[in-house]
Coordinates of N, CA, C and O in Angstrom, one line a residue:
M13 N 0.9 -1.2 0.0 CA 0.0 0.0 0.0 C 0.9 1.2 0.0 O 2.0 1.2 0.6
K14 N 0.4 2.3 -0.6 CA 1.1 3.5 -0.6 C 1.0 4.2 0.7 O 0.0 4.2 1.4
E15 N 2.1 4.9 1.0 CA 2.0 5.6 2.3 C 1.4 7.0 2.1 O 1.6 7.7 1.1
G16 N 0.7 7.5 3.1 CA 0.2 8.8 3.2 C -1.0 9.1 2.3 O -1.4 10.3 2.1
I17 N -1.7 8.1 1.8 CA -2.9 8.3 1.0 C -4.2 8.2 1.7 O -5.3 8.6 1.2
H18 N -4.2 7.7 2.9 CA -5.4 7.5 3.7 C -5.6 8.7 4.6 O -4.6 9.2 5.2
P19 N -6.8 9.1 4.8 CA -7.1 10.2 5.7 C -6.8 9.9 7.2 O -6.9 8.8 7.5
T20 N -6.4 10.9 7.9 CA -6.0 10.7 9.3 C -7.0 11.4 10.2 O -6.9 11.3 11.5
N21 N -8.0 12.1 9.7 CA -8.9 12.9 10.6 C -10.2 12.2 10.8 O -11.3 12.7 10.8
Y22 N -10.2 10.8 11.2 CA -11.4 10.1 11.6 C -11.9 10.6 12.9 O -11.1 10.9 13.8
R23 N -13.2 10.7 13.0 CA -13.8 11.2 14.3 C -15.2 10.6 14.4 O -15.7 10.2 13.3
P24 N -15.8 10.5 15.6 CA -17.1 10.0 15.7 C -18.2 10.9 15.0 O -18.1 12.1 15.2
V25 N -19.0 10.4 14.2 CA -20.0 11.1 13.5 C -21.4 10.4 13.6 O -21.5 9.2 13.6
V26 N -22.5 11.2 13.8 CA -23.8 10.6 13.9 C -24.5 10.6 12.5 O -24.5 11.7 11.9
F27 N -24.9 9.5 12.0 CA -25.7 9.4 10.8 C -27.2 9.2 11.2 O -27.5 8.3 12.1
K28 N -28.1 10.0 10.7 CA -29.5 9.9 11.0 C -30.3 9.6 9.8 O -30.3 10.3 8.8
D29 N -31.1 8.5 9.9 CA -32.0 8.0 8.9 C -33.2 8.9 9.0 O -34.0 8.8 9.9
M30 N -33.5 9.7 8.0 CA -34.6 10.6 8.0 C -36.0 9.9 7.8 O -37.0 10.4 8.1
S31 N -36.0 8.7 7.3 CA -37.3 8.0 7.0 C -37.8 7.3 8.3 O -39.0 7.2 8.4
N32 N -37.0 7.0 9.3 CA -37.5 6.4 10.5 C -36.8 7.0 11.8 O -37.0 6.5 12.9
D33 N -36.0 8.1 11.7 CA -35.4 8.8 12.7 C -34.4 7.9 13.5 O -34.2 8.2 14.7
D34 N -33.9 6.9 12.9 CA -32.9 6.1 13.6 C -31.5 6.8 13.4 O -31.2 7.3 12.4
T35 N -30.7 6.7 14.5 CA -29.4 7.3 14.5 C -28.4 6.2 14.9 O -28.6 5.3 15.7
F36 N -27.2 6.4 14.4 CA -26.1 5.6 14.7 C -24.8 6.4 14.7 O -24.7 7.2 13.8
I37 N -23.9 6.0 15.5 CA -22.6 6.7 15.6 C -21.5 5.8 15.0 O -21.4 4.6 15.4
T38 N -20.7 6.3 14.1 CA -19.6 5.6 13.6 C -18.5 6.6 13.3 O -18.7 7.8 13.3
R39 N -17.3 6.1 13.0 CA -16.2 7.0 12.7 C -16.2 7.3 11.2 O -16.4 6.4 10.4
S40 N -15.9 8.5 10.9 CA -15.9 9.0 9.5 C -15.1 10.3 9.3 O -14.8 11.0 10.3
T41 N -14.8 10.5 8.1 CA -14.1 11.8 7.8 C -15.0 12.8 7.0 O -14.5 13.8 6.6
I42 N -16.2 12.5 6.9 CA -17.2 13.3 6.1 C -17.4 14.6 6.8 O -17.3 14.8 8.1
N43 N -17.5 15.7 6.0 CA -17.8 17.0 6.5 C -19.3 17.2 6.8 O -20.1 16.8 5.9
A44 N -19.6 17.7 7.9 CA -21.0 17.9 8.3 C -21.2 19.3 8.7 O -20.4 20.0 9.3
R45 N -22.4 19.8 8.3 CA -22.8 21.2 8.5 C -23.6 21.4 9.9 O -23.6 22.4 10.5
E46 N -24.2 20.3 10.3 CA -25.0 20.3 11.5 C -24.4 19.5 12.6 O -23.5 18.6 12.4
T47 N -24.9 19.7 13.9 CA -24.4 18.9 15.0 C -25.6 18.4 15.8 O -26.7 19.0 15.6
I48 N -25.4 17.5 16.6 CA -26.4 16.9 17.4 C -25.9 16.5 18.8 O -24.6 16.1 18.8
D49 N -26.6 16.7 19.8 CA -26.2 16.3 21.2 C -26.8 14.9 21.5 O -28.0 14.7 21.5
I50 N -25.9 14.0 21.8 CA -26.3 12.6 22.3 C -25.6 12.4 23.6 O -24.4 12.3 23.6
D51 N -26.4 12.1 24.6 CA -25.8 11.8 25.9 C -24.8 12.8 26.4 O -23.8 12.6 27.0
G52 N -25.1 14.1 26.2 CA -24.3 15.2 26.6 C -23.1 15.4 25.7 O -22.2 16.3 26.1
V53 N -22.9 14.7 24.6 CA -21.7 14.9 23.8 C -22.2 15.4 22.5 O -23.2 15.0 21.9
T54 N -21.6 16.4 21.9 CA -21.9 17.0 20.6 C -21.2 16.3 19.5 O -19.9 16.2 19.5
Y55 N -21.9 15.8 18.5 CA -21.3 15.1 17.4 C -21.7 15.9 16.1 O -22.8 16.4 16.0
P56 N -20.9 15.7 15.0 CA -21.3 16.2 13.7 C -22.5 15.2 13.2 O -22.5 14.1 13.5
L57 N -23.5 15.9 12.5 CA -24.7 15.1 12.1 C -24.7 15.1 10.6 O -24.6 16.1 9.9
V58 N -24.9 13.9 10.0 CA -25.1 13.7 8.6 C -26.5 13.0 8.5 O -26.7 12.0 9.0
K59 N -27.3 13.7 7.7 CA -28.7 13.2 7.4 C -28.7 12.3 6.2 O -28.2 12.8 5.1
I60 N -29.2 11.1 6.3 CA -29.3 10.2 5.1 C -30.8 9.8 4.9 O -31.6 9.9 5.8
E61 N -31.1 9.4 3.7 CA -32.5 9.1 3.3 C -32.9 7.7 3.6 O -34.0 7.4 3.9
I62 N -31.9 6.8 3.5 CA -32.2 5.4 3.7 C -31.0 4.7 4.3 O -29.8 5.1 4.0
S63 N -31.2 3.8 5.3 CA -30.1 3.0 5.9 C -30.5 1.5 6.0 O -31.6 1.2 5.6
S64 N -29.7 0.8 6.7 CA -30.1 -0.7 6.8 C -31.3 -0.9 7.7 O -32.0 -1.9 7.6
T65 N -31.7 0.1 8.5 CA -32.9 0.0 9.3 C -34.2 0.3 8.6 O -35.2 0.0 9.1
S66 N -34.1 0.9 7.4 CA -35.3 1.3 6.7 C -35.3 0.7 5.2 O -36.3 0.7 4.6
H67 N -34.2 0.1 4.8 CA -34.1 -0.4 3.4 C -34.9 -1.7 3.4 O -34.8 -2.6 4.2
P68 N -35.7 -1.9 2.3 CA -36.6 -3.1 2.2 C -35.8 -4.4 2.2 O -36.2 -5.4 2.7
F69 N -34.6 -4.4 1.6 CA -33.7 -5.6 1.6 C -33.4 -6.1 3.0 O -33.4 -7.3 3.3
Y70 N -33.1 -5.2 3.9 CA -32.6 -5.6 5.2 C -33.8 -5.8 6.2 O -33.7 -6.5 7.2
T71 N -34.9 -5.1 5.9 CA -36.0 -5.2 6.8 C -37.0 -6.4 6.5 O -37.8 -6.7 7.3
G72 N -36.9 -6.8 5.2 CA -37.7 -7.9 4.8 C -39.0 -7.5 4.2 O -39.9 -8.3 3.8
K73 N -39.3 -6.2 4.3 CA -40.5 -5.6 3.7 C -40.2 -5.3 2.2 O -39.4 -4.4 1.9
Q74 N -40.9 -5.9 1.3 CA -40.7 -5.7 -0.1 C -41.6 -4.7 -0.6 O -42.4 -4.9 -1.5
K75 N -41.5 -3.5 0.0 CA -42.4 -2.3 -0.4 C -41.5 -1.5 -1.3 O -40.4 -1.1 -0.9
L76 N -42.1 -1.1 -2.4 CA -41.3 -0.2 -3.3 C -41.5 1.2 -2.9 O -42.6 1.7 -2.8
V77 N -40.4 1.9 -2.7 CA -40.4 3.3 -2.3 C -40.1 4.1 -3.6 O -39.1 4.1 -4.1
D78 N -41.2 4.8 -4.0 CA -41.0 5.5 -5.3 C -41.8 6.9 -5.2 O -42.9 6.9 -5.0
T79 N -41.0 7.9 -5.2 CA -41.6 9.2 -5.0 C -42.0 9.9 -6.4 O -42.9 10.8 -6.3
A80 N -41.5 9.4 -7.4 CA -41.8 10.1 -8.7 C -42.8 9.3 -9.5 O -43.2 9.7 -10.6
G81 N -43.3 8.1 -9.1 CA -44.3 7.3 -9.8 C -43.7 6.5 -11.0 O -44.4 6.1 -11.8
R82 N -42.4 6.3 -11.0 CA -41.7 5.7 -12.1 C -42.0 4.2 -12.1 O -42.2 3.6 -13.2
V83 N -42.2 3.6 -10.9 CA -42.5 2.1 -10.9 C -44.0 1.9 -11.5 O -44.2 1.0 -12.2
D84 N -44.9 2.7 -11.0 CA -46.3 2.7 -11.5 C -46.3 2.9 -13.0 O -47.1 2.1 -13.8
K85 N -45.6 3.8 -13.5 CA -45.5 4.1 -15.0 C -45.0 2.9 -15.7 O -45.5 2.5 -16.8
F86 N -43.9 2.3 -15.2 CA -43.4 1.1 -15.8 C -44.4 -0.1 -15.8 O -44.6 -0.7 -16.8
M87 N -45.0 -0.3 -14.7 CA -45.9 -1.4 -14.5 C -47.2 -1.2 -15.5 O -47.6 -2.1 -16.1
N88 N -47.6 0.1 -15.7 CA -48.7 0.3 -16.6 C -48.3 0.1 -18.0 O -49.1 -0.4 -18.9
R89 N -47.1 0.4 -18.3 CA -46.6 0.2 -19.7 C -46.2 -1.2 -20.1 O -46.5 -1.7 -21.1
Y90 N -45.4 -1.8 -19.2 CA -44.8 -3.1 -19.5 C -45.2 -4.3 -18.6 O -45.0 -5.5 -18.9
G91 N -45.8 -4.0 -17.4 CA -46.1 -5.0 -16.4 C -47.1 -6.1 -16.8 O -47.1 -7.1 -16.2
N92 N -48.0 -5.7 -17.6 CA -49.1 -6.6 -17.9 C -49.0 -7.4 -19.1 O -49.9 -8.0 -19.7
R93 N -47.8 -7.5 -19.7 CA -47.6 -8.2 -21.0 C -47.8 -9.7 -20.9 O -48.2 -10.3 -21.8
N94 N -47.4 -10.3 -19.8 CA -47.5 -11.8 -19.7 C -48.8 -12.2 -19.1 O -49.0 -13.4 -18.9
K95 N -49.8 -11.4 -18.8 CA -51.0 -11.8 -18.3 C -52.2 -12.0 -19.3 O -53.3 -11.7 -19.0
K96 N -51.8 -12.4 -20.5 CA -52.8 -12.6 -21.6 C -53.3 -14.0 -21.6 O -52.8 -15.0 -21.2

């Protein structure tokens, strides 16, 4: 491995899943604009839309999350072809 290519500024960061308000703390080098207090300690906060606690693959719920209607549009156009 090459020397000096890996970041050295790892620190605890809170990632918050906005779909179910689940939070977890891990070490990261990501820049965060917001902070959050957990148990009296202030951490940088990174908001994410989906994590392993809300993703259908990990939760076992096979619900399609589609905000733009693309899945419905596809199913209307191509989904009923084999049902003749």
